[in-house]
Structure formats: C-alpha cells, structure tokens
Amino acid sequence: MTKLQMIGGGRMGQALLQGMIDAGWAAEPELAVVEVLPDQRERLAAAYPSATVIDRPLPEVDCVVAVKPHFVVDVCRALTRPARVLSIAAGVTIATMESALPAATVVVRAMPNTPALVGEGAAALAGGTAAGPGDLHWASAILSSVGRVVEVAESSLDAVTGLSGSGPAYVFLLAEAMTDAGVAVGLTREVAALLAKQTVLGAGRMMMETDADPVELRAGVTTPAGTTAAGLGALEERGLRAAVAAAVRAATLRSIELGKAE
C-alpha cells in the first residue's frame, strides 16, 4: 500500500524520499514519486527500484508537493481526494492551495532549506484551515527526517524564507569571502578553501551541539586585544550586522512579493 507520494522528483524531493527511508518513516515500496520528465523518471526508477515511479498522481494518497511554485496550483487541481498535502514550494499560500484542492483537504505549508540534501536542513511549517495537531506531527516527521523543524504562523514563513531559506547562500558567500581573504594574505586557494569550509562547519556544530548562545561562544574565543578581537572589530566597522540584516529583509520582502504574485 502506498503511504505517500512525492510530487516532483527534483533534488529536494529526492532528499525527502531518502530521508524518510533512512529514518524508517516509510519503506521504499510504500512510496511513490510523480515526475513528468521521462529522463528523470528513469533516474528515479534506477535509484528507487522498489518505489512506484509514475507520471501522474495517484488518487486518495497523501502527498508532498515539491515542484516549482508556478506549478503548484495545477498540481493541486490534478489531485484526487488526497487526505493531506504538504507543500514545500516557496511563496504559495495555504489559501491558494486550499482553493485549488477538494474541500476539507488538510494543507500544511513548509519552508525547508537546501542543507536538507545532506540531512542538516532547517524547516518551518504552518497548518491550514483543516490541519490539526496530528497533521502537523505528520508533516514534521517527514521534514525532520532531513533536519530540524519548527512550527510557526503562516505569516512568519516569509521571514523564515529570508533567514533560513536563503541563509545557506549567505554562509556560502561568507566561506567564499574567507577563502579569497586567505589567498590575499598568502595561503594557497586549496588550503584557504579547506580551512574556510571546515571553520564554518565546526562553528555550526559548536552552536548546535553545545546549545550555547552565539554571543557566549564568540566571547569565549575573543581575547581582549587579541587577533580575533582585531578581526571582529574590522567586521563591525565595515557593517557586517547591517549587511546581514539588509540581506534577510530583502529576501523576506521578495518572498512576500512572490506570494502576492502567486
């Protein structure tokens, strides 16, 4: 019996499929993948030989909608009596999806991010009109198979998009800048890149595994008048905090714009 169908077999769809299998949420034969591109269906069938790989949705099966935002309404209209729908498409509101789905369909909207591809995602979710605690638990279990999940009001999902949805790119830019800076002070690019990436990884793990506040961790590695204090002073003087705040705000506003356009 099919437990869940994934509508869209792209990178995020596959990440969730693999996460659910690895976490024991579902066995491969209990999963279906709906993918309209023939070449991608072939790849999915090879990667998940025990799953059902098809080109149109199954009736009366819960689903995760993992397609581009401009396809979401068409997908919802094509679904036949699904009990529950979890959408990870950016910007498409719960009201928009509910209006395109059969009456009383449970809708949960989520905003994950790309580190889900390596099992370290951050996602926020919000329930629709018919969603109860059990439905939110269902959606959270799916998303938590590839990372951490929090529940928020739908009105906060644009801010989530601006912070964690777009946030990996901010971190990648920081690593890129650190690498270039390392080269500028005499390191080879290979060495600078390795040190920058491992530093970002290690700092992230320290924040999560010690559960300490970033302010506390920063203070712990900053000796007065030392090298770290000199580096932090340069960042503060050049407006790092203001730049980050502007980035999160710009991404949040763009998410709001996309939602209105949708």
Short mmCIF file of C-alpha atoms in Angstrom, two decimals, residues 36-223:
data_model
loop_
_atom_site.label_atom_id
_atom_site.label_comp_id
_atom_site.label_asym_id
_atom_site.label_seq_id
_atom_site.Cartn_x
_atom_site.Cartn_y
_atom_site.Cartn_z
CA VAL A 36 6.60 14.38 -15.63
CA LEU A 37 10.08 14.32 -17.21
CA PRO A 38 10.83 10.90 -18.78
CA ASP A 39 14.60 11.09 -18.26
CA GLN A 40 14.15 11.98 -14.62
CA ARG A 41 11.66 9.13 -14.16
CA GLU A 42 14.29 6.72 -15.46
CA ARG A 43 16.85 8.03 -12.99
CA LEU A 44 14.36 7.83 -10.13
CA ALA A 45 13.36 4.29 -11.04
CA ALA A 46 17.02 3.27 -11.02
CA ALA A 47 17.65 4.99 -7.68
CA TYR A 48 14.46 3.66 -6.03
CA PRO A 49 13.67 0.34 -7.75
CA SER A 50 11.09 -0.70 -5.15
CA ALA A 51 9.18 2.60 -5.24
CA THR A 52 6.38 3.46 -7.66
CA VAL A 53 7.61 5.96 -10.25
CA ILE A 54 4.81 7.43 -12.36
CA ASP A 55 3.89 10.46 -14.44
CA ARG A 56 0.59 11.40 -12.77
CA PRO A 57 -0.68 11.46 -9.18
CA LEU A 58 -2.36 8.51 -7.51
CA PRO A 59 -5.89 9.08 -6.15
CA GLU A 60 -6.58 9.26 -2.42
CA VAL A 61 -2.92 9.24 -1.35
CA ASP A 62 -1.26 11.80 0.94
CA CYS A 63 1.37 13.80 -0.87
CA VAL A 64 4.30 16.17 -0.62
CA VAL A 65 4.28 18.86 -3.31
CA ALA A 66 7.90 19.51 -4.26
CA VAL A 67 7.57 21.37 -7.56
CA LYS A 68 8.38 24.91 -8.70
CA PRO A 69 5.95 27.47 -7.26
CA HIS A 70 4.29 28.25 -10.60
CA PHE A 71 3.26 24.58 -10.96
CA VAL A 72 1.66 24.21 -7.53
CA VAL A 73 -1.90 25.26 -8.40
CA ASP A 74 -2.01 22.92 -11.41
CA VAL A 75 -0.72 20.08 -9.25
CA CYS A 76 -3.35 20.74 -6.59
CA ARG A 77 -6.11 20.72 -9.20
CA ALA A 78 -4.83 17.38 -10.51
CA LEU A 79 -5.01 15.66 -7.11
CA THR A 80 -7.97 13.38 -6.45
CA ARG A 81 -9.25 13.33 -2.87
CA PRO A 82 -5.93 13.50 -1.02
CA ALA A 83 -6.35 13.46 2.74
CA ARG A 84 -3.27 15.60 3.39
CA VAL A 85 -0.95 17.78 1.33
CA LEU A 86 2.42 19.10 2.47
CA SER A 87 3.86 21.79 0.20
CA ILE A 88 7.50 22.89 0.26
CA ALA A 89 7.05 25.40 -2.59
CA ALA A 90 8.17 28.93 -1.72
CA GLY A 91 5.63 31.73 -1.69
CA VAL A 92 2.45 29.77 -2.48
CA THR A 93 -0.03 30.48 0.31
CA ILE A 94 -2.20 27.99 2.12
CA ALA A 95 -5.31 29.83 0.90
CA THR A 96 -4.17 29.48 -2.72
CA MET A 97 -3.66 25.75 -2.32
CA GLU A 98 -6.89 25.20 -0.40
CA SER A 99 -8.85 26.95 -3.14
CA ALA A 100 -7.40 24.56 -5.76
CA LEU A 101 -7.87 21.36 -3.72
CA PRO A 102 -11.01 19.39 -2.86
CA ALA A 103 -12.91 20.80 0.10
CA ALA A 104 -11.64 19.82 3.57
CA THR A 105 -8.22 18.72 2.31
CA VAL A 106 -5.60 19.17 5.03
CA VAL A 107 -2.85 21.52 3.89
CA VAL A 108 0.49 22.10 5.59
CA ARG A 109 2.88 24.63 4.13
CA ALA A 110 6.60 24.43 4.87
CA MET A 111 9.80 26.29 4.09
CA PRO A 112 12.84 23.98 4.19
CA ASN A 113 16.34 24.82 3.00
CA THR A 114 18.96 23.11 0.87
CA PRO A 115 21.12 21.60 3.66
CA ALA A 116 18.28 19.04 3.76
CA LEU A 117 20.24 17.48 0.90
CA VAL A 118 22.85 16.37 3.45
CA GLY A 119 20.42 15.73 6.31
CA GLU A 120 21.07 19.05 8.05
CA GLY A 121 18.09 21.10 6.93
CA ALA A 122 16.18 23.77 8.80
CA ALA A 123 12.45 23.93 8.12
CA ALA A 124 9.44 25.79 9.45
CA LEU A 125 5.84 24.74 8.88
CA ALA A 126 2.33 26.13 9.30
CA GLY A 127 -1.01 24.36 9.16
CA GLY A 128 -4.02 25.27 7.07
CA THR A 129 -7.69 25.57 7.95
CA ALA A 130 -8.33 21.84 8.38
CA ALA A 131 -4.96 20.90 9.85
CA GLY A 132 -4.91 19.54 13.39
CA PRO A 133 -2.08 18.57 15.75
CA GLY A 134 -1.85 15.11 14.19
CA ASP A 135 -1.43 16.59 10.73
CA LEU A 136 1.34 18.91 11.90
CA HIS A 137 3.05 15.96 13.56
CA TRP A 138 2.78 14.02 10.28
CA ALA A 139 4.39 16.86 8.31
CA SER A 140 7.02 17.46 10.97
CA ALA A 141 8.03 13.78 10.92
CA ILE A 142 8.61 13.96 7.17
CA LEU A 143 10.68 17.13 7.37
CA SER A 144 12.60 16.11 10.48
CA SER A 145 13.97 13.12 8.57
CA VAL A 146 16.34 15.62 6.90
CA GLY A 147 16.92 18.16 9.69
CA ARG A 148 15.32 20.37 12.35
CA VAL A 149 11.71 21.59 12.21
CA VAL A 150 9.84 24.38 13.98
CA GLU A 151 6.18 25.35 13.84
CA VAL A 152 5.25 28.98 13.10
CA ALA A 153 2.26 31.01 11.98
CA GLU A 154 1.96 31.21 8.20
CA SER A 155 2.53 34.96 8.42
CA SER A 156 6.08 34.19 9.62
CA LEU A 157 7.03 31.95 6.69
CA ASP A 158 8.26 34.88 4.58
CA ALA A 159 10.65 35.81 7.40
CA VAL A 160 11.71 32.16 7.62
CA THR A 161 12.45 32.31 3.90
CA GLY A 162 14.56 35.42 4.37
CA LEU A 163 16.54 33.92 7.25
CA SER A 164 16.98 30.15 6.84
CA GLY A 165 15.52 29.57 3.38
CA SER A 166 18.02 31.90 1.75
CA GLY A 167 20.51 31.66 4.61
CA PRO A 168 22.72 28.89 3.21
CA ALA A 169 23.71 31.21 0.37
CA TYR A 170 24.78 33.85 2.90
CA VAL A 171 27.01 31.28 4.59
CA PHE A 172 28.42 30.15 1.24
CA LEU A 173 29.24 33.77 0.42
CA LEU A 174 31.00 34.12 3.78
CA ALA A 175 33.07 30.99 3.06
CA GLU A 176 33.86 32.34 -0.40
CA ALA A 177 34.97 35.67 1.07
CA MET A 178 37.05 33.96 3.76
CA THR A 179 38.76 31.86 1.07
CA ASP A 180 39.58 34.91 -1.04
CA ALA A 181 40.86 36.71 2.05
CA GLY A 182 43.07 33.76 2.94
CA VAL A 183 44.58 33.82 -0.53
CA ALA A 184 45.16 37.57 -0.20
CA VAL A 185 47.25 37.07 2.95
CA GLY A 186 49.41 34.34 1.40
CA LEU A 187 47.63 30.96 1.55
CA THR A 188 47.09 28.77 -1.49
CA ARG A 189 43.48 28.65 -2.65
CA GLU A 190 43.24 24.94 -1.86
CA VAL A 191 44.37 25.43 1.73
CA ALA A 192 42.29 28.58 2.23
CA ALA A 193 39.14 26.86 0.90
CA LEU A 194 39.58 23.82 3.14
CA LEU A 195 40.18 25.95 6.23
CA ALA A 196 37.22 28.23 5.48
CA LYS A 197 34.78 25.34 4.91
CA GLN A 198 35.93 23.39 7.96
CA THR A 199 35.73 26.55 10.09
CA VAL A 200 32.11 27.16 9.03
CA LEU A 201 31.25 23.50 9.69
CA GLY A 202 32.98 23.43 13.06
CA ALA A 203 31.44 26.69 14.24
CA GLY A 204 27.98 25.46 13.25
CA ARG A 205 28.43 22.20 15.14
CA MET A 206 29.65 24.08 18.21
CA MET A 207 26.48 26.20 18.20
CA MET A 208 24.16 23.20 17.82
CA GLU A 209 25.95 20.64 19.99
CA THR A 210 26.80 22.91 22.92
CA ASP A 211 23.42 24.68 22.70
CA ALA A 212 25.23 27.85 23.72
CA ASP A 213 24.23 31.31 22.59
CA PRO A 214 26.37 32.62 19.69
CA VAL A 215 27.19 35.68 21.78
CA GLU A 216 28.63 33.44 24.51
CA LEU A 217 30.62 31.36 22.02
CA ARG A 218 32.01 34.47 20.35
CA ALA A 219 33.10 35.88 23.69
CA GLY A 220 34.76 32.58 24.53
CA VAL A 221 37.16 32.81 21.58
CA THR A 222 37.80 36.55 21.78
CA THR A 223 40.76 37.59 23.90
#
